[in-house]
Amino acid sequence: MDINLSQCFIAVDDHDKALTFYRDILGLEVRNDVGFEGMRWVTVGSPTQPDVEIVLEPPLADPGASAADRQAMAELLAKGLLRGVIFSTDDVDATFEHIRAAGGEVLQEPVDQPYGVRDCAFRDPAGNMLRFNQPRKP
């Protein structure tokens, strides 16, 4: 039995700002852009991983969520308390310089971590923390 990751979700409050970051800065391709009942979902992914997608969704897109829960989620997003995803790269230092030069909000410059990776971190336009890592060189 094989189990593979196919989709993960990141809450965003402005899909157009998110696309500027995920498509134009990170280089992810847009695979789908769907509107439904006043909401919007945009799916992006790496051209080198055609079977893995990131769904950029409104905060708490669950149709059964209460208005209070939606508000709480939007407030957590605005505070930057939601985590995004971790990307792997073959050159974390070059990735860091590329994103920083494009105006990405730096949370952490590249650091060798004791758990075996060199990584850095940014916030996306919605406030989610995104990490970029590569295996640490011996």
mmCIF file of N, CA and C in Angstrom, residues 3-136:
data_model
loop_
_atom_site.group_PDB
_atom_site.id
_atom_site.type_symbol
_atom_site.label_atom_id
_atom_site.label_comp_id
_atom_site.label_asym_id
_atom_site.label_seq_id
_atom_site.Cartn_x
_atom_site.Cartn_y
_atom_site.Cartn_z
ATOM 1 N N ILE A 3 0.941 5.379 0.241
ATOM 2 C CA ILE A 3 0.210 6.583 0.616
ATOM 3 C C ILE A 3 1.102 7.767 0.303
ATOM 4 N N ASN A 4 0.590 8.697 -0.502
ATOM 5 C CA ASN A 4 1.366 9.862 -0.911
ATOM 6 C C ASN A 4 0.596 11.138 -0.605
ATOM 7 N N LEU A 5 1.334 12.178 -0.286
ATOM 8 C CA LEU A 5 0.719 13.485 -0.112
ATOM 9 C C LEU A 5 0.266 13.988 -1.475
ATOM 10 N N SER A 6 -0.967 14.464 -1.578
ATOM 11 C CA SER A 6 -1.433 15.033 -2.845
ATOM 12 C C SER A 6 -1.794 16.515 -2.709
ATOM 13 N N GLN A 7 -2.367 16.911 -1.556
ATOM 14 C CA GLN A 7 -2.718 18.318 -1.366
ATOM 15 C C GLN A 7 -2.492 18.718 0.090
ATOM 16 N N CYS A 8 -2.122 19.971 0.277
ATOM 17 C CA CYS A 8 -2.114 20.580 1.595
ATOM 18 C C CYS A 8 -2.742 21.960 1.439
ATOM 19 N N PHE A 9 -3.130 22.572 2.545
ATOM 20 C CA PHE A 9 -3.911 23.799 2.495
ATOM 21 C C PHE A 9 -3.211 24.921 3.248
ATOM 22 N N ILE A 10 -3.278 26.116 2.678
ATOM 23 C CA ILE A 10 -2.758 27.311 3.312
ATOM 24 C C ILE A 10 -3.867 28.359 3.262
ATOM 25 N N ALA A 11 -4.189 28.930 4.421
ATOM 26 C CA ALA A 11 -5.217 29.966 4.484
ATOM 27 C C ALA A 11 -4.642 31.298 4.015
ATOM 28 N N VAL A 12 -5.354 31.957 3.126
ATOM 29 C CA VAL A 12 -4.942 33.283 2.651
ATOM 30 C C VAL A 12 -6.144 34.213 2.681
ATOM 31 N N ASP A 13 -5.896 35.485 2.907
ATOM 32 C CA ASP A 13 -6.986 36.462 2.947
ATOM 33 C C ASP A 13 -7.125 37.261 1.667
ATOM 34 N N ASP A 14 -6.151 37.131 0.760
ATOM 35 C CA ASP A 14 -6.206 37.841 -0.523
ATOM 36 C C ASP A 14 -5.496 36.970 -1.556
ATOM 37 N N HIS A 15 -6.285 36.326 -2.404
ATOM 38 C CA HIS A 15 -5.699 35.389 -3.362
ATOM 39 C C HIS A 15 -4.786 36.073 -4.378
ATOM 40 N N ASP A 16 -5.103 37.292 -4.768
ATOM 41 C CA ASP A 16 -4.250 37.970 -5.745
ATOM 42 C C ASP A 16 -2.879 38.291 -5.157
ATOM 43 N N LYS A 17 -2.839 38.742 -3.902
ATOM 44 C CA LYS A 17 -1.538 38.952 -3.246
ATOM 45 C C LYS A 17 -0.807 37.623 -3.070
ATOM 46 N N ALA A 18 -1.547 36.585 -2.723
ATOM 47 C CA ALA A 18 -0.932 35.265 -2.553
ATOM 48 C C ALA A 18 -0.323 34.780 -3.866
ATOM 49 N N LEU A 19 -1.022 35.002 -4.971
ATOM 50 C CA LEU A 19 -0.489 34.565 -6.267
ATOM 51 C C LEU A 19 0.789 35.310 -6.628
ATOM 52 N N THR A 20 0.848 36.574 -6.300
ATOM 53 C CA THR A 20 2.079 37.328 -6.572
ATOM 54 C C THR A 20 3.255 36.663 -5.862
ATOM 55 N N PHE A 21 3.016 36.179 -4.651
ATOM 56 C CA PHE A 21 4.090 35.530 -3.902
ATOM 57 C C PHE A 21 4.338 34.107 -4.405
ATOM 58 N N TYR A 22 3.327 33.262 -4.413
ATOM 59 C CA TYR A 22 3.529 31.843 -4.719
ATOM 60 C C TYR A 22 3.869 31.588 -6.195
ATOM 61 N N ARG A 23 3.237 32.320 -7.097
ATOM 62 C CA ARG A 23 3.499 32.124 -8.524
ATOM 63 C C ARG A 23 4.702 32.937 -8.979
ATOM 64 N N ASP A 24 4.669 34.244 -8.706
ATOM 65 C CA ASP A 24 5.672 35.131 -9.297
ATOM 66 C C ASP A 24 7.016 35.092 -8.569
ATOM 67 N N ILE A 25 7.015 34.906 -7.279
ATOM 68 C CA ILE A 25 8.289 34.887 -6.538
ATOM 69 C C ILE A 25 8.803 33.453 -6.376
ATOM 70 N N LEU A 26 7.929 32.547 -5.906
ATOM 71 C CA LEU A 26 8.392 31.171 -5.687
ATOM 72 C C LEU A 26 8.446 30.348 -6.973
ATOM 73 N N GLY A 27 7.745 30.774 -8.004
ATOM 74 C CA GLY A 27 7.789 30.054 -9.276
ATOM 75 C C GLY A 27 6.859 28.860 -9.360
ATOM 76 N N LEU A 28 5.864 28.785 -8.468
ATOM 77 C CA LEU A 28 4.913 27.680 -8.535
ATOM 78 C C LEU A 28 3.918 27.946 -9.670
ATOM 79 N N GLU A 29 3.456 26.882 -10.284
ATOM 80 C CA GLU A 29 2.486 27.030 -11.364
ATOM 81 C C GLU A 29 1.071 26.990 -10.801
ATOM 82 N N VAL A 30 0.194 27.777 -11.407
ATOM 83 C CA VAL A 30 -1.223 27.776 -11.020
ATOM 84 C C VAL A 30 -1.897 26.626 -11.759
ATOM 85 N N ARG A 31 -2.532 25.767 -10.995
ATOM 86 C CA ARG A 31 -3.171 24.601 -11.601
ATOM 87 C C ARG A 31 -4.683 24.708 -11.658
ATOM 88 N N ASN A 32 -5.258 25.474 -10.736
ATOM 89 C CA ASN A 32 -6.704 25.612 -10.724
ATOM 90 C C ASN A 32 -7.058 26.902 -10.002
ATOM 91 N N ASP A 33 -8.138 27.522 -10.414
ATOM 92 C CA ASP A 33 -8.622 28.751 -9.779
ATOM 93 C C ASP A 33 -10.134 28.661 -9.809
ATOM 94 N N VAL A 34 -10.723 28.353 -8.658
ATOM 95 C CA VAL A 34 -12.139 28.006 -8.606
ATOM 96 C C VAL A 34 -12.878 28.925 -7.629
ATOM 97 N N GLY A 35 -14.011 29.423 -8.059
ATOM 98 C CA GLY A 35 -14.901 30.172 -7.182
ATOM 99 C C GLY A 35 -16.117 29.322 -6.860
ATOM 100 N N PHE A 36 -16.585 29.439 -5.603
ATOM 101 C CA PHE A 36 -17.764 28.679 -5.194
ATOM 102 C C PHE A 36 -18.417 29.377 -4.011
ATOM 103 N N GLU A 37 -19.661 29.730 -4.174
ATOM 104 C CA GLU A 37 -20.445 30.351 -3.102
ATOM 105 C C GLU A 37 -19.722 31.529 -2.452
ATOM 106 N N GLY A 38 -19.188 32.401 -3.285
ATOM 107 C CA GLY A 38 -18.544 33.608 -2.786
ATOM 108 C C GLY A 38 -17.135 33.409 -2.262
ATOM 109 N N MET A 39 -16.604 32.190 -2.372
ATOM 110 C CA MET A 39 -15.232 31.937 -1.935
ATOM 111 C C MET A 39 -14.386 31.553 -3.139
ATOM 112 N N ARG A 40 -13.073 31.504 -2.942
ATOM 113 C CA ARG A 40 -12.142 31.198 -4.035
ATOM 114 C C ARG A 40 -11.059 30.262 -3.517
ATOM 115 N N TRP A 41 -10.721 29.272 -4.317
ATOM 116 C CA TRP A 41 -9.618 28.364 -4.042
ATOM 117 C C TRP A 41 -8.684 28.412 -5.235
ATOM 118 N N VAL A 42 -7.403 28.587 -4.978
ATOM 119 C CA VAL A 42 -6.395 28.555 -6.034
ATOM 120 C C VAL A 42 -5.409 27.456 -5.691
ATOM 121 N N THR A 43 -5.159 26.594 -6.643
ATOM 122 C CA THR A 43 -4.238 25.490 -6.429
ATOM 123 C C THR A 43 -2.938 25.779 -7.171
ATOM 124 N N VAL A 44 -1.808 25.659 -6.444
ATOM 125 C CA VAL A 44 -0.489 25.894 -7.031
ATOM 126 C C VAL A 44 0.403 24.691 -6.718
ATOM 127 N N GLY A 45 1.448 24.548 -7.494
ATOM 128 C CA GLY A 45 2.381 23.457 -7.246
ATOM 129 C C GLY A 45 3.672 23.654 -8.005
ATOM 130 N N SER A 46 4.666 22.907 -7.595
ATOM 131 C CA SER A 46 5.970 22.958 -8.258
ATOM 132 C C SER A 46 5.891 22.204 -9.581
ATOM 133 N N PRO A 47 6.450 22.759 -10.637
ATOM 134 C CA PRO A 47 6.496 22.036 -11.913
ATOM 135 C C PRO A 47 7.216 20.688 -11.798
ATOM 136 N N THR A 48 8.098 20.537 -10.809
ATOM 137 C CA THR A 48 8.819 19.275 -10.648
ATOM 138 C C THR A 48 8.058 18.264 -9.794
ATOM 139 N N GLN A 49 6.911 18.667 -9.241
ATOM 140 C CA GLN A 49 6.073 17.761 -8.449
ATOM 141 C C GLN A 49 4.622 17.864 -8.927
ATOM 142 N N PRO A 50 4.348 17.318 -10.087
ATOM 143 C CA PRO A 50 2.999 17.483 -10.657
ATOM 144 C C PRO A 50 1.891 16.815 -9.847
ATOM 145 N N ASP A 51 2.235 15.931 -8.936
ATOM 146 C CA ASP A 51 1.205 15.233 -8.168
ATOM 147 C C ASP A 51 1.006 15.805 -6.764
ATOM 148 N N VAL A 52 1.645 16.934 -6.444
ATOM 149 C CA VAL A 52 1.486 17.567 -5.134
ATOM 150 C C VAL A 52 1.023 19.015 -5.345
ATOM 151 N N GLU A 53 -0.060 19.387 -4.668
ATOM 152 C CA GLU A 53 -0.619 20.725 -4.820
ATOM 153 C C GLU A 53 -0.798 21.402 -3.466
ATOM 154 N N ILE A 54 -0.666 22.709 -3.471
ATOM 155 C CA ILE A 54 -0.997 23.547 -2.318
ATOM 156 C C ILE A 54 -2.279 24.296 -2.678
ATOM 157 N N VAL A 55 -3.279 24.152 -1.831
ATOM 158 C CA VAL A 55 -4.545 24.833 -2.056
ATOM 159 C C VAL A 55 -4.555 26.109 -1.211
ATOM 160 N N LEU A 56 -4.604 27.247 -1.881
ATOM 161 C CA LEU A 56 -4.709 28.532 -1.193
ATOM 162 C C LEU A 56 -6.189 28.783 -0.985
ATOM 163 N N GLU A 57 -6.611 28.698 0.280
ATOM 164 C CA GLU A 57 -8.046 28.755 0.579
ATOM 165 C C GLU A 57 -8.354 29.896 1.533
ATOM 166 N N PRO A 58 -9.621 30.329 1.560
ATOM 167 C CA PRO A 58 -10.002 31.349 2.544
ATOM 168 C C PRO A 58 -9.834 30.778 3.955
ATOM 169 N N PRO A 59 -9.602 31.644 4.939
ATOM 170 C CA PRO A 59 -9.505 31.148 6.316
ATOM 171 C C PRO A 59 -10.788 30.414 6.707
ATOM 172 N N LEU A 60 -10.643 29.208 7.182
ATOM 173 C CA LEU A 60 -11.758 28.367 7.605
ATOM 174 C C LEU A 60 -12.842 28.298 6.538
ATOM 175 N N ALA A 61 -12.517 27.659 5.438
ATOM 176 C CA ALA A 61 -13.435 27.553 4.306
ATOM 177 C C ALA A 61 -14.530 26.517 4.527
ATOM 178 N N ASP A 62 -14.550 25.895 5.657
ATOM 179 C CA ASP A 62 -15.571 24.881 5.950
ATOM 180 C C ASP A 62 -16.961 25.521 5.940
ATOM 181 N N PRO A 63 -17.887 25.042 5.068
ATOM 182 C CA PRO A 63 -19.218 25.653 5.008
ATOM 183 C C PRO A 63 -20.007 25.494 6.304
ATOM 184 N N GLY A 64 -19.630 24.564 7.155
ATOM 185 C CA GLY A 64 -20.327 24.363 8.418
ATOM 186 C C GLY A 64 -19.772 25.191 9.564
ATOM 187 N N ALA A 65 -18.716 25.948 9.306
ATOM 188 C CA ALA A 65 -18.095 26.750 10.369
ATOM 189 C C ALA A 65 -18.997 27.930 10.741
ATOM 190 N N SER A 66 -18.997 28.261 12.009
ATOM 191 C CA SER A 66 -19.798 29.398 12.467
ATOM 192 C C SER A 66 -19.098 30.704 12.100
ATOM 193 N N ALA A 67 -19.851 31.775 12.114
ATOM 194 C CA ALA A 67 -19.278 33.099 11.853
ATOM 195 C C ALA A 67 -18.212 33.426 12.897
ATOM 196 N N ALA A 68 -18.450 33.016 14.142
ATOM 197 C CA ALA A 68 -17.469 33.276 15.204
ATOM 198 C C ALA A 68 -16.172 32.520 14.948
ATOM 199 N N ASP A 69 -16.286 31.276 14.495
ATOM 200 C CA ASP A 69 -15.085 30.491 14.182
ATOM 201 C C ASP A 69 -14.327 31.103 13.001
ATOM 202 N N ARG A 70 -15.059 31.561 11.991
ATOM 203 C CA ARG A 70 -14.401 32.212 10.835
ATOM 204 C C ARG A 70 -13.653 33.467 11.295
ATOM 205 N N GLN A 71 -14.281 34.232 12.156
ATOM 206 C CA GLN A 71 -13.644 35.457 12.651
ATOM 207 C C GLN A 71 -12.388 35.110 13.453
ATOM 208 N N ALA A 72 -12.484 34.088 14.295
ATOM 209 C CA ALA A 72 -11.325 33.679 15.099
ATOM 210 C C ALA A 72 -10.174 33.245 14.195
ATOM 211 N N MET A 73 -10.492 32.504 13.160
ATOM 212 C CA MET A 73 -9.450 32.042 12.225
ATOM 213 C C MET A 73 -8.822 33.227 11.489
ATOM 214 N N ALA A 74 -9.648 34.165 11.048
ATOM 215 C CA ALA A 74 -9.123 35.347 10.358
ATOM 216 C C ALA A 74 -8.213 36.141 11.290
ATOM 217 N N GLU A 75 -8.556 36.207 12.578
ATOM 218 C CA GLU A 75 -7.719 36.938 13.539
ATOM 219 C C GLU A 75 -6.394 36.219 13.772
ATOM 220 N N LEU A 76 -6.420 34.892 13.844
ATOM 221 C CA LEU A 76 -5.164 34.140 13.998
ATOM 222 C C LEU A 76 -4.272 34.329 12.776
ATOM 223 N N LEU A 77 -4.881 34.321 11.595
ATOM 224 C CA LEU A 77 -4.122 34.539 10.364
ATOM 225 C C LEU A 77 -3.496 35.931 10.378
ATOM 226 N N ALA A 78 -4.286 36.943 10.749
ATOM 227 C CA ALA A 78 -3.779 38.318 10.774
ATOM 228 C C ALA A 78 -2.633 38.483 11.771
ATOM 229 N N LYS A 79 -2.639 37.702 12.845
ATOM 230 C CA LYS A 79 -1.564 37.767 13.838
ATOM 231 C C LYS A 79 -0.319 36.991 13.409
ATOM 232 N N GLY A 80 -0.419 36.243 12.311
ATOM 233 C CA GLY A 80 0.721 35.452 11.855
ATOM 234 C C GLY A 80 0.928 34.195 12.669
ATOM 235 N N LEU A 81 -0.123 33.666 13.269
ATOM 236 C CA LEU A 81 0.002 32.491 14.123
ATOM 237 C C LEU A 81 -0.266 31.171 13.402
ATOM 238 N N LEU A 82 -0.539 31.223 12.096
ATOM 239 C CA LEU A 82 -0.769 29.977 11.346
ATOM 240 C C LEU A 82 0.499 29.601 10.595
ATOM 241 N N ARG A 83 0.753 28.322 10.556
ATOM 242 C CA ARG A 83 1.918 27.826 9.836
ATOM 243 C C ARG A 83 1.519 27.433 8.433
ATOM 244 N N GLY A 84 2.457 27.553 7.526
ATOM 245 C CA GLY A 84 2.224 27.144 6.156
ATOM 246 C C GLY A 84 2.837 25.794 5.903
ATOM 247 N N VAL A 85 3.784 25.745 5.002
ATOM 248 C CA VAL A 85 4.414 24.485 4.627
ATOM 249 C C VAL A 85 5.922 24.654 4.668
ATOM 250 N N ILE A 86 6.616 23.530 4.536
ATOM 251 C CA ILE A 86 8.071 23.531 4.437
ATOM 252 C C ILE A 86 8.433 23.070 3.034
ATOM 253 N N PHE A 87 9.182 23.889 2.326
ATOM 254 C CA PHE A 87 9.655 23.561 0.981
ATOM 255 C C PHE A 87 11.085 23.058 1.085
ATOM 256 N N SER A 88 11.446 22.139 0.216
ATOM 257 C CA SER A 88 12.851 21.738 0.116
ATOM 258 C C SER A 88 13.449 22.406 -1.112
ATOM 259 N N THR A 89 14.735 22.674 -1.039
ATOM 260 C CA THR A 89 15.447 23.311 -2.140
ATOM 261 C C THR A 89 16.856 22.734 -2.188
ATOM 262 N N ASP A 90 17.487 22.826 -3.354
ATOM 263 C CA ASP A 90 18.858 22.316 -3.434
ATOM 264 C C ASP A 90 19.879 23.378 -3.035
ATOM 265 N N ASP A 91 19.438 24.623 -2.829
ATOM 266 C CA ASP A 91 20.347 25.686 -2.413
ATOM 267 C C ASP A 91 19.566 26.699 -1.573
ATOM 268 N N VAL A 92 19.541 26.491 -0.276
ATOM 269 C CA VAL A 92 18.737 27.348 0.591
ATOM 270 C C VAL A 92 19.251 28.784 0.599
ATOM 271 N N ASP A 93 20.551 28.981 0.475
ATOM 272 C CA ASP A 93 21.087 30.345 0.482
ATOM 273 C C ASP A 93 20.644 31.119 -0.765
ATOM 274 N N ALA A 94 20.691 30.479 -1.921
ATOM 275 C CA ALA A 94 20.233 31.138 -3.154
ATOM 276 C C ALA A 94 18.724 31.381 -3.105
ATOM 277 N N THR A 95 17.981 30.429 -2.567
ATOM 278 C CA THR A 95 16.535 30.604 -2.428
ATOM 279 C C THR A 95 16.240 31.778 -1.517
ATOM 280 N N PHE A 96 16.959 31.852 -0.404
ATOM 281 C CA PHE A 96 16.768 32.964 0.535
ATOM 282 C C PHE A 96 17.026 34.302 -0.159
ATOM 283 N N GLU A 97 18.136 34.411 -0.870
ATOM 284 C CA GLU A 97 18.470 35.686 -1.524
ATOM 285 C C GLU A 97 17.434 36.046 -2.575
ATOM 286 N N HIS A 98 16.947 35.054 -3.306
ATOM 287 C CA HIS A 98 15.928 35.310 -4.338
ATOM 288 C C HIS A 98 14.650 35.866 -3.707
ATOM 289 N N ILE A 99 14.165 35.214 -2.661
ATOM 290 C CA ILE A 99 12.905 35.636 -2.038
ATOM 291 C C ILE A 99 13.080 36.983 -1.341
ATOM 292 N N ARG A 100 14.199 37.156 -0.654
ATOM 293 C CA ARG A 100 14.444 38.440 0.026
ATOM 294 C C ARG A 100 14.535 39.578 -0.985
ATOM 295 N N ALA A 101 15.255 39.370 -2.091
ATOM 296 C CA ALA A 101 15.395 40.411 -3.109
ATOM 297 C C ALA A 101 14.054 40.771 -3.744
ATOM 298 N N ALA A 102 13.125 39.801 -3.757
ATOM 299 C CA ALA A 102 11.798 40.039 -4.329
ATOM 300 C C ALA A 102 10.856 40.702 -3.321
ATOM 301 N N GLY A 103 11.345 40.960 -2.115
ATOM 302 C CA GLY A 103 10.532 41.651 -1.123
ATOM 303 C C GLY A 103 9.884 40.767 -0.085
ATOM 304 N N GLY A 104 10.258 39.475 -0.025
ATOM 305 C CA GLY A 104 9.693 38.573 0.972
ATOM 306 C C GLY A 104 10.032 39.023 2.387
ATOM 307 N N GLU A 105 9.087 38.848 3.303
ATOM 308 C CA GLU A 105 9.297 39.223 4.711
ATOM 309 C C GLU A 105 10.122 38.143 5.398
ATOM 310 N N VAL A 106 11.333 38.469 5.750
ATOM 311 C CA VAL A 106 12.263 37.513 6.353
ATOM 312 C C VAL A 106 11.909 37.271 7.813
ATOM 313 N N LEU A 107 11.790 36.001 8.190
ATOM 314 C CA LEU A 107 11.639 35.622 9.591
ATOM 315 C C LEU A 107 12.933 35.048 10.144
ATOM 316 N N GLN A 108 13.677 34.377 9.277
ATOM 317 C CA GLN A 108 14.941 33.776 9.725
ATOM 318 C C GLN A 108 15.876 33.641 8.535
ATOM 319 N N GLU A 109 17.088 34.141 8.683
ATOM 320 C CA GLU A 109 18.108 33.956 7.650
ATOM 321 C C GLU A 109 18.577 32.507 7.680
ATOM 322 N N PRO A 110 19.264 32.038 6.634
ATOM 323 C CA PRO A 110 19.705 30.637 6.616
ATOM 324 C C PRO A 110 20.574 30.279 7.828
ATOM 325 N N VAL A 111 20.229 29.134 8.449
ATOM 326 C CA VAL A 111 20.906 28.654 9.652
ATOM 327 C C VAL A 111 21.063 27.140 9.539
ATOM 328 N N ASP A 112 22.216 26.630 9.972
ATOM 329 C CA ASP A 112 22.391 25.180 10.103
ATOM 330 C C ASP A 112 21.674 24.736 11.370
ATOM 331 N N GLN A 113 20.669 23.877 11.217
ATOM 332 C CA GLN A 113 19.885 23.413 12.362
ATOM 333 C C GLN A 113 20.482 22.123 12.923
ATOM 334 N N PRO A 114 20.349 21.898 14.234
ATOM 335 C CA PRO A 114 20.919 20.685 14.841
ATOM 336 C C PRO A 114 20.223 19.402 14.380
ATOM 337 N N TYR A 115 19.064 19.527 13.746
ATOM 338 C CA TYR A 115 18.349 18.345 13.274
ATOM 339 C C TYR A 115 18.653 18.017 11.814
ATOM 340 N N GLY A 116 19.760 18.560 11.281
ATOM 341 C CA GLY A 116 20.280 18.079 10.012
ATOM 342 C C GLY A 116 19.915 18.834 8.759
ATOM 343 N N VAL A 117 19.340 20.015 8.879
ATOM 344 C CA VAL A 117 19.037 20.800 7.683
ATOM 345 C C VAL A 117 19.593 22.205 7.844
ATOM 346 N N ARG A 118 19.775 22.865 6.741
ATOM 347 C CA ARG A 118 20.035 24.309 6.718
ATOM 348 C C ARG A 118 18.729 24.925 6.245
ATOM 349 N N ASP A 119 18.194 25.883 6.981
ATOM 350 C CA ASP A 119 16.888 26.411 6.581
ATOM 351 C C ASP A 119 16.776 27.905 6.828
ATOM 352 N N CYS A 120 15.733 28.468 6.244
ATOM 353 C CA CYS A 120 15.386 29.872 6.434
ATOM 354 C C CYS A 120 13.865 29.955 6.459
ATOM 355 N N ALA A 121 13.330 31.116 6.848
ATOM 356 C CA ALA A 121 11.878 31.248 6.942
ATOM 357 C C ALA A 121 11.424 32.636 6.510
ATOM 358 N N PHE A 122 10.249 32.663 5.907
ATOM 359 C CA PHE A 122 9.599 33.900 5.461
ATOM 360 C C PHE A 122 8.132 33.867 5.868
ATOM 361 N N ARG A 123 7.489 35.029 5.815
ATOM 362 C CA ARG A 123 6.035 35.100 5.903
ATOM 363 C C ARG A 123 5.501 35.327 4.498
ATOM 364 N N ASP A 124 4.391 34.673 4.191
ATOM 365 C CA ASP A 124 3.722 34.980 2.932
ATOM 366 C C ASP A 124 2.870 36.234 3.139
ATOM 367 N N PRO A 125 2.238 36.769 2.095
ATOM 368 C CA PRO A 125 1.471 38.018 2.256
ATOM 369 C C PRO A 125 0.325 37.913 3.255
ATOM 370 N N ALA A 126 -0.177 36.718 3.532
ATOM 371 C CA ALA A 126 -1.265 36.548 4.510
ATOM 372 C C ALA A 126 -0.730 36.425 5.936
ATOM 373 N N GLY A 127 0.567 36.194 6.095
ATOM 374 C CA GLY A 127 1.155 36.061 7.418
ATOM 375 C C GLY A 127 1.564 34.650 7.789
ATOM 376 N N ASN A 128 1.347 33.684 6.912
ATOM 377 C CA ASN A 128 1.749 32.297 7.188
ATOM 378 C C ASN A 128 3.266 32.174 7.175
ATOM 379 N N MET A 129 3.798 31.352 8.075
ATOM 380 C CA MET A 129 5.231 31.088 8.077
ATOM 381 C C MET A 129 5.546 29.967 7.098
ATOM 382 N N LEU A 130 6.484 30.225 6.202
ATOM 383 C CA LEU A 130 6.958 29.225 5.248
ATOM 384 C C LEU A 130 8.433 29.009 5.502
ATOM 385 N N ARG A 131 8.834 27.743 5.524
ATOM 386 C CA ARG A 131 10.241 27.430 5.728
ATOM 387 C C ARG A 131 10.784 26.804 4.445
ATOM 388 N N PHE A 132 12.090 26.998 4.214
ATOM 389 C CA PHE A 132 12.788 26.452 3.044
ATOM 390 C C PHE A 132 14.036 25.775 3.581
ATOM 391 N N ASN A 133 14.229 24.503 3.227
ATOM 392 C CA ASN A 133 15.392 23.815 3.770
ATOM 393 C C ASN A 133 16.076 22.930 2.742
ATOM 394 N N GLN A 134 17.273 22.540 3.091
ATOM 395 C CA GLN A 134 18.038 21.558 2.328
ATOM 396 C C GLN A 134 18.806 20.728 3.341
ATOM 397 N N PRO A 135 19.116 19.479 3.013
ATOM 398 C CA PRO A 135 19.941 18.692 3.927
ATOM 399 C C PRO A 135 21.268 19.400 4.155
ATOM 400 N N ARG A 136 21.710 19.396 5.416
ATOM 401 C CA ARG A 136 22.970 20.053 5.761
ATOM 402 C C ARG A 136 24.126 19.289 5.151
#
